[in-house]
Amino acid sequence: MEPSSSERQRPRSLVIAPTYEERQTLSEFVRNLFAAAPDVELLIVDDASPDGTGLLADELARRDQRIHVLHRAGKSGLGTAYLEGFHWGLARDYELFFEMDADGSHDPAHLDSFFDALAAGAQVVLGSRAVAGGRVEGWGLGRHLLSRGGSLYARTILGSPVRDLTTGYKAFRRSVLERLDLSRIQSNGYSFQIELTYRAEQLGLKIVEVPIVFVDREVGMSKMDRSIIVEAVLRVWQLRLDAVRTRSSI
């Protein structure tokens, strides 16, 4: 019988978790993460959370050498947090990179599916709420419509076959991040996830969606606001135009 991903020797892996006012959920997230994947390391990127999340992250890091912390001067956005995390990990020879939320919405129990897909040849793995077996728990009708509508809007304009373009639960091989030219990533909010996946798609990389159950956060507030939505609406068109210009110049 072929060994599962949890039984095989895994490449050096880094989970990147941006935080802003996640003090109430961070400790549980860390416990669940290492219970599911004890061999990964965690980079917490905190945007000077006023609730003391950064202090808690430092305390957790002192207790566990698998935990690292990046402190930023203020709330600078999801996209730049991940980009700084990617650069930090690339400078330290990690081979696999994961994006995860620290608010409890991304269940670390799904990580085995990510590792299995990567071991089978995937270059990018998306935790999808829109494929068979994937779903969302805890959202109201309005949030469902916003998410599904946003994903459909992006897929239609970009001509993408990816079912869940807006998911924030992802994995990348190191080689993918090196090829993406991270300096070109301009999105910072909701559209960051769309842009990252679309640019990988444009490179012809093997993208695999694995089902996840996304659970709405029980404490704290969503970071979604009108400016983030507007950025996503406009950025999708910019990505499409950039792709057209690139093809016409070849």
Coordinates of N, CA, C and O in Angstrom, one line a residue, residues 110 114 125-136 151 162-170 208-214:
H110 N -7.3 19.6 6.7 CA -7.3 19.5 5.3 C -5.9 19.4 4.7 O -5.8 19.1 3.5
F114 N -3.7 18.6 0.7 CA -2.8 19.5 0.0 C -1.5 18.8 -0.3 O -0.9 18.8 -1.4
V125 N -1.9 24.3 -5.2 CA -3.1 23.6 -4.7 C -4.0 24.6 -4.0 O -3.6 25.5 -3.2
L126 N -5.3 24.6 -4.4 CA -6.3 25.5 -3.9 C -7.2 24.8 -3.0 O -7.8 23.7 -3.4
G127 N -7.5 25.3 -1.8 CA -8.6 24.7 -1.0 C -9.9 25.3 -1.4 O -10.2 26.5 -1.2
S128 N -10.7 24.5 -2.1 CA -11.8 25.0 -2.8 C -13.1 24.7 -2.1 O -13.4 23.6 -1.6
R129 N -14.0 25.7 -2.0 CA -15.3 25.6 -1.5 C -16.3 25.3 -2.6 O -17.5 25.1 -2.3
A130 N -15.8 25.2 -3.8 CA -16.8 25.1 -5.0 C -16.6 23.8 -5.8 O -17.3 23.7 -6.8
V131 N -15.8 22.9 -5.3 CA -15.8 21.6 -5.9 C -16.5 20.5 -5.1 O -16.9 20.8 -3.9
A132 N -16.8 19.4 -5.6 CA -17.5 18.3 -4.9 C -16.8 18.1 -3.5 O -15.6 17.8 -3.5
G133 N -17.6 18.1 -2.5 CA -17.0 17.9 -1.1 C -16.7 19.2 -0.4 O -16.5 19.2 0.8
G134 N -16.6 20.3 -1.1 CA -16.3 21.6 -0.5 C -17.6 22.4 -0.2 O -18.6 22.2 -0.9
R135 N -17.5 23.2 0.9 CA -18.7 23.9 1.3 C -18.3 25.0 2.3 O -17.1 25.0 2.8
V136 N -19.2 25.9 2.6 CA -19.1 26.9 3.6 C -20.1 26.7 4.7 O -21.2 26.4 4.4
S151 N -16.6 35.2 -7.4 CA -15.8 34.2 -8.1 C -16.3 34.0 -9.5 O -15.5 33.9 -10.4
V162 N -10.7 27.7 -13.0 CA -10.7 27.5 -11.6 C -12.0 27.8 -10.9 O -12.6 28.8 -11.2
R163 N -12.5 26.9 -10.1 CA -13.8 27.0 -9.5 C -13.9 28.0 -8.4 O -14.9 28.7 -8.2
D164 N -12.8 28.1 -7.6 CA -12.8 29.0 -6.4 C -11.6 29.9 -6.5 O -10.5 29.7 -5.9
L165 N -11.7 30.9 -7.3 CA -10.6 31.9 -7.5 C -10.3 32.7 -6.3 O -9.2 33.3 -6.2
T166 N -11.3 32.9 -5.4 CA -11.1 33.8 -4.3 C -10.6 33.1 -3.0 O -10.5 33.7 -2.0
T167 N -10.4 31.8 -3.0 CA -10.0 31.1 -1.8 C -8.7 31.6 -1.3 O -7.8 31.9 -2.1
G168 N -8.5 31.6 0.0 CA -7.3 32.1 0.7 C -6.5 31.0 1.3 O -5.6 31.2 2.1
Y169 N -7.0 29.7 1.1 CA -6.3 28.5 1.6 C -5.6 27.9 0.5 O -6.2 27.3 -0.4
K170 N -4.2 28.0 0.4 CA -3.5 27.7 -0.8 C -2.1 27.1 -0.4 O -1.6 27.3 0.7
V208 N -4.4 22.4 -8.9 CA -5.3 21.4 -8.4 C -6.2 22.0 -7.3 O -5.7 22.6 -6.4
E209 N -7.5 21.8 -7.4 CA -8.4 22.2 -6.3 C -8.8 21.0 -5.5 O -9.2 20.0 -6.0
V210 N -8.6 21.1 -4.2 CA -9.0 20.1 -3.3 C -10.2 20.6 -2.4 O -10.2 21.8 -2.1
P211 N -11.1 19.8 -2.1 CA -12.3 20.3 -1.3 C -11.9 20.7 0.1 O -11.2 19.9 0.8
I212 N -12.5 21.8 0.6 CA -12.3 22.2 2.0 C -13.7 22.6 2.6 O -14.6 22.9 1.8
V213 N -13.9 22.5 3.9 CA -15.0 23.1 4.5 C -14.6 24.3 5.2 O -13.7 24.3 6.1
F214 N -15.0 25.4 4.7 CA -14.7 26.8 5.2 C -15.7 27.1 6.3 O -16.9 27.1 6.1

